């Protein structure tokens, strides 16, 4: 039995989040592959991701939140997330993730309201802060968000030429692709995006202030996805 699209999106989003925090999604992926000897794919990835969350609780909270966002996503958003993650996995093109960032952040904030972690007023302020941050880095925004920022007098940065899209790297043992299989007809989902490591190395200088005892990075500023009070348990 292979993963459903929603399960695949959850796994790809979780592994991409682990990668974005400077940790190793390959180890999680390999653990899931080993667990598939005794569990169906969904359960294997669920166990592997929850083991990761127990070892890295701060990032585990983020992973748990992103899987809940995917679980609550309407069908049209789910298709968009699947496409964006597949493009990012295959090319390392940040624009694919930027294209869904506003939707994902808005969903995260809405879930926080439902959980009683944010008031409606705070949620609106959080969405404006998220829109402002996305606009500052040149990510695409909805017309509504642009209009709201314009009313605040936000000075939009000049449009920049799009970065050249990275070409998919040749298949190598150190790279993971969704096309890999551990048994006939059962795809293995993994994400280490060719070309993405340069972005991670660049971002570490500003987003991470210190290295933990196991090489994990301590965050100096909030990352996308994840309110600290959310439980780290991950359901696939």
PDB file of C-alpha atoms in Angstrom:
ATOM      1  CA  UNK A   1       0.000   0.000   0.000  1.00  0.00           C
ATOM      2  CA  UNK A   2       1.409   3.397  -0.960  1.00  0.00           C
ATOM      3  CA  UNK A   3       0.822   6.757   0.690  1.00  0.00           C
ATOM      4  CA  UNK A   4      -2.243   8.795  -0.246  1.00  0.00           C
ATOM      5  CA  UNK A   5      -1.671  12.292  -1.610  1.00  0.00           C
ATOM      6  CA  UNK A   6      -2.452  13.863   1.781  1.00  0.00           C
ATOM      7  CA  UNK A   7      -0.061  11.484   3.532  1.00  0.00           C
ATOM      8  CA  UNK A   8       2.613  12.189   0.918  1.00  0.00           C
ATOM      9  CA  UNK A   9       2.193  15.949   1.391  1.00  0.00           C
ATOM     10  CA  UNK A  10       2.485  15.538   5.170  1.00  0.00           C
ATOM     11  CA  UNK A  11       5.681  13.527   4.854  1.00  0.00           C
ATOM     12  CA  UNK A  12       7.261  15.812   2.257  1.00  0.00           C
ATOM     13  CA  UNK A  13       6.306  18.908   4.268  1.00  0.00           C
ATOM     14  CA  UNK A  14       7.688  17.391   7.474  1.00  0.00           C
ATOM     15  CA  UNK A  15      10.974  16.374   5.837  1.00  0.00           C
ATOM     16  CA  UNK A  16      11.313  19.751   4.133  1.00  0.00           C
ATOM     17  CA  UNK A  17      10.740  21.445   7.514  1.00  0.00           C
ATOM     18  CA  UNK A  18      13.416  19.292   9.138  1.00  0.00           C
ATOM     19  CA  UNK A  19      15.794  20.210   6.313  1.00  0.00           C
ATOM     20  CA  UNK A  20      14.954  23.915   6.645  1.00  0.00           C
ATOM     21  CA  UNK A  21      15.959  23.795  10.306  1.00  0.00           C
ATOM     22  CA  UNK A  22      19.399  22.499   9.402  1.00  0.00           C
ATOM     23  CA  UNK A  23      18.756  18.917  10.528  1.00  0.00           C
ATOM     24  CA  UNK A  24      18.977  15.668   8.575  1.00  0.00           C
ATOM     25  CA  UNK A  25      15.796  14.411   6.877  1.00  0.00           C
ATOM     26  CA  UNK A  26      17.784  11.532   5.371  1.00  0.00           C
ATOM     27  CA  UNK A  27      18.056   9.822   8.768  1.00  0.00           C
ATOM     28  CA  UNK A  28      14.287  10.110   9.304  1.00  0.00           C
ATOM     29  CA  UNK A  29      13.646   8.779   5.811  1.00  0.00           C
ATOM     30  CA  UNK A  30      15.996   5.823   6.323  1.00  0.00           C
ATOM     31  CA  UNK A  31      14.347   5.012   9.644  1.00  0.00           C
ATOM     32  CA  UNK A  32      10.956   4.949   7.918  1.00  0.00           C
ATOM     33  CA  UNK A  33      12.354   2.665   5.210  1.00  0.00           C
ATOM     34  CA  UNK A  34      13.580   0.248   7.885  1.00  0.00           C
ATOM     35  CA  UNK A  35      10.228   0.362   9.681  1.00  0.00           C
ATOM     36  CA  UNK A  36       8.449  -0.545   6.460  1.00  0.00           C
ATOM     37  CA  UNK A  37       9.674  -4.079   6.949  1.00  0.00           C
ATOM     38  CA  UNK A  38       7.026  -4.451   9.666  1.00  0.00           C
ATOM     39  CA  UNK A  39       4.629  -1.515   9.141  1.00  0.00           C
ATOM     40  CA  UNK A  40       2.600  -0.029   6.307  1.00  0.00           C
ATOM     41  CA  UNK A  41       4.144   3.167   4.812  1.00  0.00           C
ATOM     42  CA  UNK A  42       1.867   5.575   6.688  1.00  0.00           C
ATOM     43  CA  UNK A  43       2.640   4.033  10.069  1.00  0.00           C
ATOM     44  CA  UNK A  44       6.354   3.736   9.274  1.00  0.00           C
ATOM     45  CA  UNK A  45       6.681   7.458   8.547  1.00  0.00           C
ATOM     46  CA  UNK A  46       4.512   8.337  11.538  1.00  0.00           C
ATOM     47  CA  UNK A  47       6.777   6.384  13.902  1.00  0.00           C
ATOM     48  CA  UNK A  48       9.948   7.796  12.325  1.00  0.00           C
ATOM     49  CA  UNK A  49       8.709  11.386  12.548  1.00  0.00           C
ATOM     50  CA  UNK A  50       7.529  10.986  16.144  1.00  0.00           C
ATOM     51  CA  UNK A  51      10.901   9.505  17.093  1.00  0.00           C
ATOM     52  CA  UNK A  52      12.505  12.573  15.515  1.00  0.00           C
ATOM     53  CA  UNK A  53      10.114  14.845  17.453  1.00  0.00           C
ATOM     54  CA  UNK A  54      11.108  13.173  20.727  1.00  0.00           C
ATOM     55  CA  UNK A  55      14.799  13.738  19.972  1.00  0.00           C
ATOM     56  CA  UNK A  56      14.324  17.325  18.723  1.00  0.00           C
ATOM     57  CA  UNK A  57      11.257  18.657  20.565  1.00  0.00           C
ATOM     58  CA  UNK A  58      11.553  22.267  19.343  1.00  0.00           C
ATOM     59  CA  UNK A  59      11.565  21.254  15.690  1.00  0.00           C
ATOM     60  CA  UNK A  60       9.136  18.442  16.526  1.00  0.00           C
ATOM     61  CA  UNK A  61       6.575  21.080  17.475  1.00  0.00           C
ATOM     62  CA  UNK A  62       7.026  22.671  14.054  1.00  0.00           C
ATOM     63  CA  UNK A  63       6.715  19.314  12.288  1.00  0.00           C
ATOM     64  CA  UNK A  64       3.567  18.508  14.270  1.00  0.00           C
ATOM     65  CA  UNK A  65       2.016  21.824  13.299  1.00  0.00           C
ATOM     66  CA  UNK A  66       2.784  21.456   9.604  1.00  0.00           C
ATOM     67  CA  UNK A  67       1.148  18.010   9.517  1.00  0.00           C
ATOM     68  CA  UNK A  68      -1.950  19.451  11.220  1.00  0.00           C
ATOM     69  CA  UNK A  69      -2.053  22.263   8.676  1.00  0.00           C
ATOM     70  CA  UNK A  70      -1.993  19.703   5.863  1.00  0.00           C
ATOM     71  CA  UNK A  71      -4.666  17.591   7.585  1.00  0.00           C
ATOM     72  CA  UNK A  72      -6.995  20.603   7.757  1.00  0.00           C
ATOM     73  CA  UNK A  73      -6.232  21.862   4.234  1.00  0.00           C
ATOM     74  CA  UNK A  74      -9.097  21.954   1.714  1.00  0.00           C
ATOM     75  CA  UNK A  75      -8.639  19.902  -1.439  1.00  0.00           C
ATOM     76  CA  UNK A  76      -7.518  22.802  -3.648  1.00  0.00           C
ATOM     77  CA  UNK A  77      -4.846  23.876  -1.146  1.00  0.00           C
ATOM     78  CA  UNK A  78      -3.692  20.280  -0.776  1.00  0.00           C
ATOM     79  CA  UNK A  79      -3.083  20.047  -4.523  1.00  0.00           C
ATOM     80  CA  UNK A  80      -1.128  23.326  -4.442  1.00  0.00           C
ATOM     81  CA  UNK A  81       0.998  22.130  -1.513  1.00  0.00           C
ATOM     82  CA  UNK A  82       1.706  18.823  -3.249  1.00  0.00           C
ATOM     83  CA  UNK A  83       2.815  20.582  -6.427  1.00  0.00           C
ATOM     84  CA  UNK A  84       4.993  23.110  -4.573  1.00  0.00           C
ATOM     85  CA  UNK A  85       6.738  20.462  -2.494  1.00  0.00           C
ATOM     86  CA  UNK A  86       7.358  18.281  -5.544  1.00  0.00           C
ATOM     87  CA  UNK A  87       8.896  21.219  -7.440  1.00  0.00           C
ATOM     88  CA  UNK A  88      11.027  22.171  -4.433  1.00  0.00           C
ATOM     89  CA  UNK A  89      12.156  18.576  -3.949  1.00  0.00           C
ATOM     90  CA  UNK A  90      13.108  18.169  -7.591  1.00  0.00           C
ATOM     91  CA  UNK A  91      14.700  21.574  -8.274  1.00  0.00           C
ATOM     92  CA  UNK A  92      15.524  23.313  -5.017  1.00  0.00           C
ATOM     93  CA  UNK A  93      13.610  26.353  -6.315  1.00  0.00           C
ATOM     94  CA  UNK A  94      12.560  28.493  -3.325  1.00  0.00           C
ATOM     95  CA  UNK A  95       9.861  30.187  -5.420  1.00  0.00           C
ATOM     96  CA  UNK A  96       7.795  27.002  -5.209  1.00  0.00           C
ATOM     97  CA  UNK A  97       7.623  27.270  -1.415  1.00  0.00           C
ATOM     98  CA  UNK A  98       7.198  31.054  -1.456  1.00  0.00           C
ATOM     99  CA  UNK A  99       4.118  30.592  -3.649  1.00  0.00           C
ATOM    100  CA  UNK A 100       2.271  28.754  -0.851  1.00  0.00           C
ATOM    101  CA  UNK A 101       3.788  30.588   2.131  1.00  0.00           C
ATOM    102  CA  UNK A 102       0.910  33.039   2.665  1.00  0.00           C
ATOM    103  CA  UNK A 103      -1.677  30.261   2.561  1.00  0.00           C
ATOM    104  CA  UNK A 104       0.271  28.047   4.969  1.00  0.00           C
ATOM    105  CA  UNK A 105       0.938  30.848   7.450  1.00  0.00           C
ATOM    106  CA  UNK A 106      -2.719  31.920   7.379  1.00  0.00           C
ATOM    107  CA  UNK A 107      -3.771  28.306   8.020  1.00  0.00           C
ATOM    108  CA  UNK A 108      -1.335  28.079  10.919  1.00  0.00           C
ATOM    109  CA  UNK A 109      -2.759  31.224  12.483  1.00  0.00           C
ATOM    110  CA  UNK A 110      -6.349  30.005  12.001  1.00  0.00           C
ATOM    111  CA  UNK A 111      -5.490  26.727  13.741  1.00  0.00           C
ATOM    112  CA  UNK A 112      -3.973  28.672  16.631  1.00  0.00           C
ATOM    113  CA  UNK A 113      -7.239  30.604  16.990  1.00  0.00           C
ATOM    114  CA  UNK A 114      -9.235  27.366  16.985  1.00  0.00           C
ATOM    115  CA  UNK A 115      -6.934  25.968  19.683  1.00  0.00           C
ATOM    116  CA  UNK A 116      -7.403  29.073  21.834  1.00  0.00           C
ATOM    117  CA  UNK A 117      -3.761  30.108  21.461  1.00  0.00           C
ATOM    118  CA  UNK A 118      -4.583  33.405  19.729  1.00  0.00           C
ATOM    119  CA  UNK A 119      -7.475  35.819  19.919  1.00  0.00           C
ATOM    120  CA  UNK A 120      -9.181  36.982  16.733  1.00  0.00           C
ATOM    121  CA  UNK A 121      -7.560  40.414  17.110  1.00  0.00           C
ATOM    122  CA  UNK A 122      -4.116  38.905  17.633  1.00  0.00           C
ATOM    123  CA  UNK A 123      -4.684  36.613  14.660  1.00  0.00           C
ATOM    124  CA  UNK A 124      -5.347  39.564  12.365  1.00  0.00           C
ATOM    125  CA  UNK A 125      -2.189  41.274  13.596  1.00  0.00           C
ATOM    126  CA  UNK A 126      -0.231  38.037  13.088  1.00  0.00           C
ATOM    127  CA  UNK A 127      -1.476  37.741   9.499  1.00  0.00           C
ATOM    128  CA  UNK A 128      -0.408  41.331   8.820  1.00  0.00           C
ATOM    129  CA  UNK A 129       3.023  40.648  10.316  1.00  0.00           C
ATOM    130  CA  UNK A 130       3.328  37.522   8.173  1.00  0.00           C
ATOM    131  CA  UNK A 131       2.284  39.422   5.033  1.00  0.00           C
ATOM    132  CA  UNK A 132       4.792  42.172   5.799  1.00  0.00           C
ATOM    133  CA  UNK A 133       7.610  39.640   6.266  1.00  0.00           C
ATOM    134  CA  UNK A 134       6.705  37.827   3.055  1.00  0.00           C
ATOM    135  CA  UNK A 135       6.547  41.095   1.114  1.00  0.00           C
ATOM    136  CA  UNK A 136       9.951  42.147   2.431  1.00  0.00           C
ATOM    137  CA  UNK A 137      11.532  39.008   1.037  1.00  0.00           C
ATOM    138  CA  UNK A 138       9.691  39.305  -2.263  1.00  0.00           C
ATOM    139  CA  UNK A 139       7.314  36.359  -1.838  1.00  0.00           C
ATOM    140  CA  UNK A 140       4.010  36.583  -3.729  1.00  0.00           C
ATOM    141  CA  UNK A 141       0.977  37.875  -1.839  1.00  0.00           C
ATOM    142  CA  UNK A 142      -2.756  37.851  -2.430  1.00  0.00           C
ATOM    143  CA  UNK A 143      -4.357  41.058  -3.655  1.00  0.00           C
ATOM    144  CA  UNK A 144      -6.124  41.417  -0.311  1.00  0.00           C
ATOM    145  CA  UNK A 145      -2.841  41.264   1.609  1.00  0.00           C
ATOM    146  CA  UNK A 146      -1.222  43.740  -0.772  1.00  0.00           C
ATOM    147  CA  UNK A 147      -4.130  46.155  -0.340  1.00  0.00           C
ATOM    148  CA  UNK A 148      -3.976  45.878   3.454  1.00  0.00           C
ATOM    149  CA  UNK A 149      -0.250  46.592   3.462  1.00  0.00           C
ATOM    150  CA  UNK A 150      -0.721  49.502   1.070  1.00  0.00           C
ATOM    151  CA  UNK A 151      -3.248  51.040   3.458  1.00  0.00           C
ATOM    152  CA  UNK A 152      -0.575  50.880   6.148  1.00  0.00           C
ATOM    153  CA  UNK A 153       1.824  52.724   3.866  1.00  0.00           C
ATOM    154  CA  UNK A 154       4.078  49.700   3.425  1.00  0.00           C
ATOM    155  CA  UNK A 155       6.920  50.408   1.010  1.00  0.00           C
ATOM    156  CA  UNK A 156       7.004  47.377  -1.268  1.00  0.00           C
ATOM    157  CA  UNK A 157      10.519  46.449  -2.440  1.00  0.00           C
ATOM    158  CA  UNK A 158      11.240  46.812  -6.125  1.00  0.00           C
ATOM    159  CA  UNK A 159      10.593  43.664  -8.101  1.00  0.00           C
ATOM    160  CA  UNK A 160      13.713  41.642  -8.661  1.00  0.00           C
ATOM    161  CA  UNK A 161      14.514  39.406 -11.572  1.00  0.00           C
ATOM    162  CA  UNK A 162      13.586  35.814 -10.748  1.00  0.00           C
ATOM    163  CA  UNK A 163      16.492  33.621  -9.798  1.00  0.00           C
ATOM    164  CA  UNK A 164      17.557  31.057 -12.357  1.00  0.00           C
ATOM    165  CA  UNK A 165      15.853  27.789 -11.623  1.00  0.00           C
ATOM    166  CA  UNK A 166      18.214  25.069 -10.527  1.00  0.00           C
ATOM    167  CA  UNK A 167      18.346  21.985 -12.729  1.00  0.00           C
ATOM    168  CA  UNK A 168      17.614  18.608 -11.164  1.00  0.00           C
ATOM    169  CA  UNK A 169      20.836  16.936 -10.060  1.00  0.00           C
ATOM    170  CA  UNK A 170      21.818  13.504 -11.282  1.00  0.00           C
ATOM    171  CA  UNK A 171      20.725  10.643  -9.062  1.00  0.00           C
ATOM    172  CA  UNK A 172      23.360  10.081  -6.391  1.00  0.00           C
ATOM    173  CA  UNK A 173      23.336   8.020  -3.204  1.00  0.00           C
ATOM    174  CA  UNK A 174      23.301  11.121  -1.008  1.00  0.00           C
ATOM    175  CA  UNK A 175      20.187  12.559  -2.690  1.00  0.00           C
ATOM    176  CA  UNK A 176      16.633  11.420  -2.003  1.00  0.00           C
ATOM    177  CA  UNK A 177      13.811  11.530  -4.505  1.00  0.00           C
ATOM    178  CA  UNK A 178      10.214  10.398  -4.353  1.00  0.00           C
ATOM    179  CA  UNK A 179      10.928   8.033  -7.243  1.00  0.00           C
ATOM    180  CA  UNK A 180      13.105   5.827  -5.028  1.00  0.00           C
ATOM    181  CA  UNK A 181      11.588   2.519  -4.010  1.00  0.00           C
ATOM    182  CA  UNK A 182      12.371   0.039  -1.273  1.00  0.00           C
ATOM    183  CA  UNK A 183      10.110  -2.640  -2.739  1.00  0.00           C
ATOM    184  CA  UNK A 184       8.412  -3.045  -6.128  1.00  0.00           C
ATOM    185  CA  UNK A 185       5.477  -0.721  -6.667  1.00  0.00           C
ATOM    186  CA  UNK A 186       5.777   1.050  -3.297  1.00  0.00           C
ATOM    187  CA  UNK A 187       7.228   4.565  -3.623  1.00  0.00           C
ATOM    188  CA  UNK A 188       9.398   5.961  -0.868  1.00  0.00           C
ATOM    189  CA  UNK A 189       8.878   9.636  -0.176  1.00  0.00           C
ATOM    190  CA  UNK A 190      11.915  11.741   0.675  1.00  0.00           C
ATOM    191  CA  UNK A 191      13.091  15.300   0.247  1.00  0.00           C
ATOM    192  CA  UNK A 192      16.597  16.630   0.008  1.00  0.00           C
ATOM    193  CA  UNK A 193      16.340  19.304  -2.639  1.00  0.00           C
ATOM    194  CA  UNK A 194      19.285  19.707  -5.033  1.00  0.00           C
ATOM    195  CA  UNK A 195      20.541  23.254  -4.768  1.00  0.00           C
ATOM    196  CA  UNK A 196      18.756  23.913  -1.491  1.00  0.00           C
ATOM    197  CA  UNK A 197      21.827  23.466   0.713  1.00  0.00           C
ATOM    198  CA  UNK A 198      23.214  26.812  -0.413  1.00  0.00           C
ATOM    199  CA  UNK A 199      20.036  28.472   0.821  1.00  0.00           C
ATOM    200  CA  UNK A 200      20.233  26.649   4.147  1.00  0.00           C
ATOM    201  CA  UNK A 201      23.866  27.667   4.634  1.00  0.00           C
ATOM    202  CA  UNK A 202      23.015  31.267   3.751  1.00  0.00           C
ATOM    203  CA  UNK A 203      20.025  31.412   6.071  1.00  0.00           C
ATOM    204  CA  UNK A 204      21.860  29.867   9.004  1.00  0.00           C
ATOM    205  CA  UNK A 205      23.986  32.992   9.358  1.00  0.00           C
ATOM    206  CA  UNK A 206      20.914  35.106  10.116  1.00  0.00           C
ATOM    207  CA  UNK A 207      18.360  32.634  11.426  1.00  0.00           C
ATOM    208  CA  UNK A 208      20.495  30.629  13.850  1.00  0.00           C
ATOM    209  CA  UNK A 209      22.654  32.056  16.599  1.00  0.00           C
ATOM    210  CA  UNK A 210      24.277  28.992  18.151  1.00  0.00           C
ATOM    211  CA  UNK A 211      24.804  25.281  17.664  1.00  0.00           C
ATOM    212  CA  UNK A 212      23.394  22.808  20.155  1.00  0.00           C
ATOM    213  CA  UNK A 213      25.331  19.869  21.621  1.00  0.00           C
ATOM    214  CA  UNK A 214      24.361  17.578  18.731  1.00  0.00           C
ATOM    215  CA  UNK A 215      24.878  20.133  15.978  1.00  0.00           C
ATOM    216  CA  UNK A 216      21.259  21.278  15.976  1.00  0.00           C
ATOM    217  CA  UNK A 217      20.784  25.002  15.562  1.00  0.00           C
ATOM    218  CA  UNK A 218      19.260  27.308  18.152  1.00  0.00           C
ATOM    219  CA  UNK A 219      16.856  29.756  16.566  1.00  0.00           C
ATOM    220  CA  UNK A 220      17.444  33.470  16.986  1.00  0.00           C
ATOM    221  CA  UNK A 221      14.179  34.483  15.330  1.00  0.00           C
ATOM    222  CA  UNK A 222      10.784  32.834  14.713  1.00  0.00           C
ATOM    223  CA  UNK A 223      10.522  30.396  11.826  1.00  0.00           C
ATOM    224  CA  UNK A 224       7.511  29.784   9.642  1.00  0.00           C
ATOM    225  CA  UNK A 225       5.118  27.147  10.999  1.00  0.00           C
ATOM    226  CA  UNK A 226       4.851  26.483  14.685  1.00  0.00           C
ATOM    227  CA  UNK A 227       3.401  27.960  17.847  1.00  0.00           C
ATOM    228  CA  UNK A 228       5.433  26.837  20.854  1.00  0.00           C
ATOM    229  CA  UNK A 229       2.471  25.540  22.817  1.00  0.00           C
ATOM    230  CA  UNK A 230       1.460  22.972  20.184  1.00  0.00           C
ATOM    231  CA  UNK A 231       2.077  19.315  20.954  1.00  0.00           C
ATOM    232  CA  UNK A 232       4.908  17.701  18.975  1.00  0.00           C
ATOM    233  CA  UNK A 233       3.049  14.457  18.194  1.00  0.00           C
ATOM    234  CA  UNK A 234       2.815  13.918  14.468  1.00  0.00           C
ATOM    235  CA  UNK A 235       0.016  12.034  12.740  1.00  0.00           C
ATOM    236  CA  UNK A 236       0.417  11.018   9.094  1.00  0.00           C
TER     237      UNK A 236
END
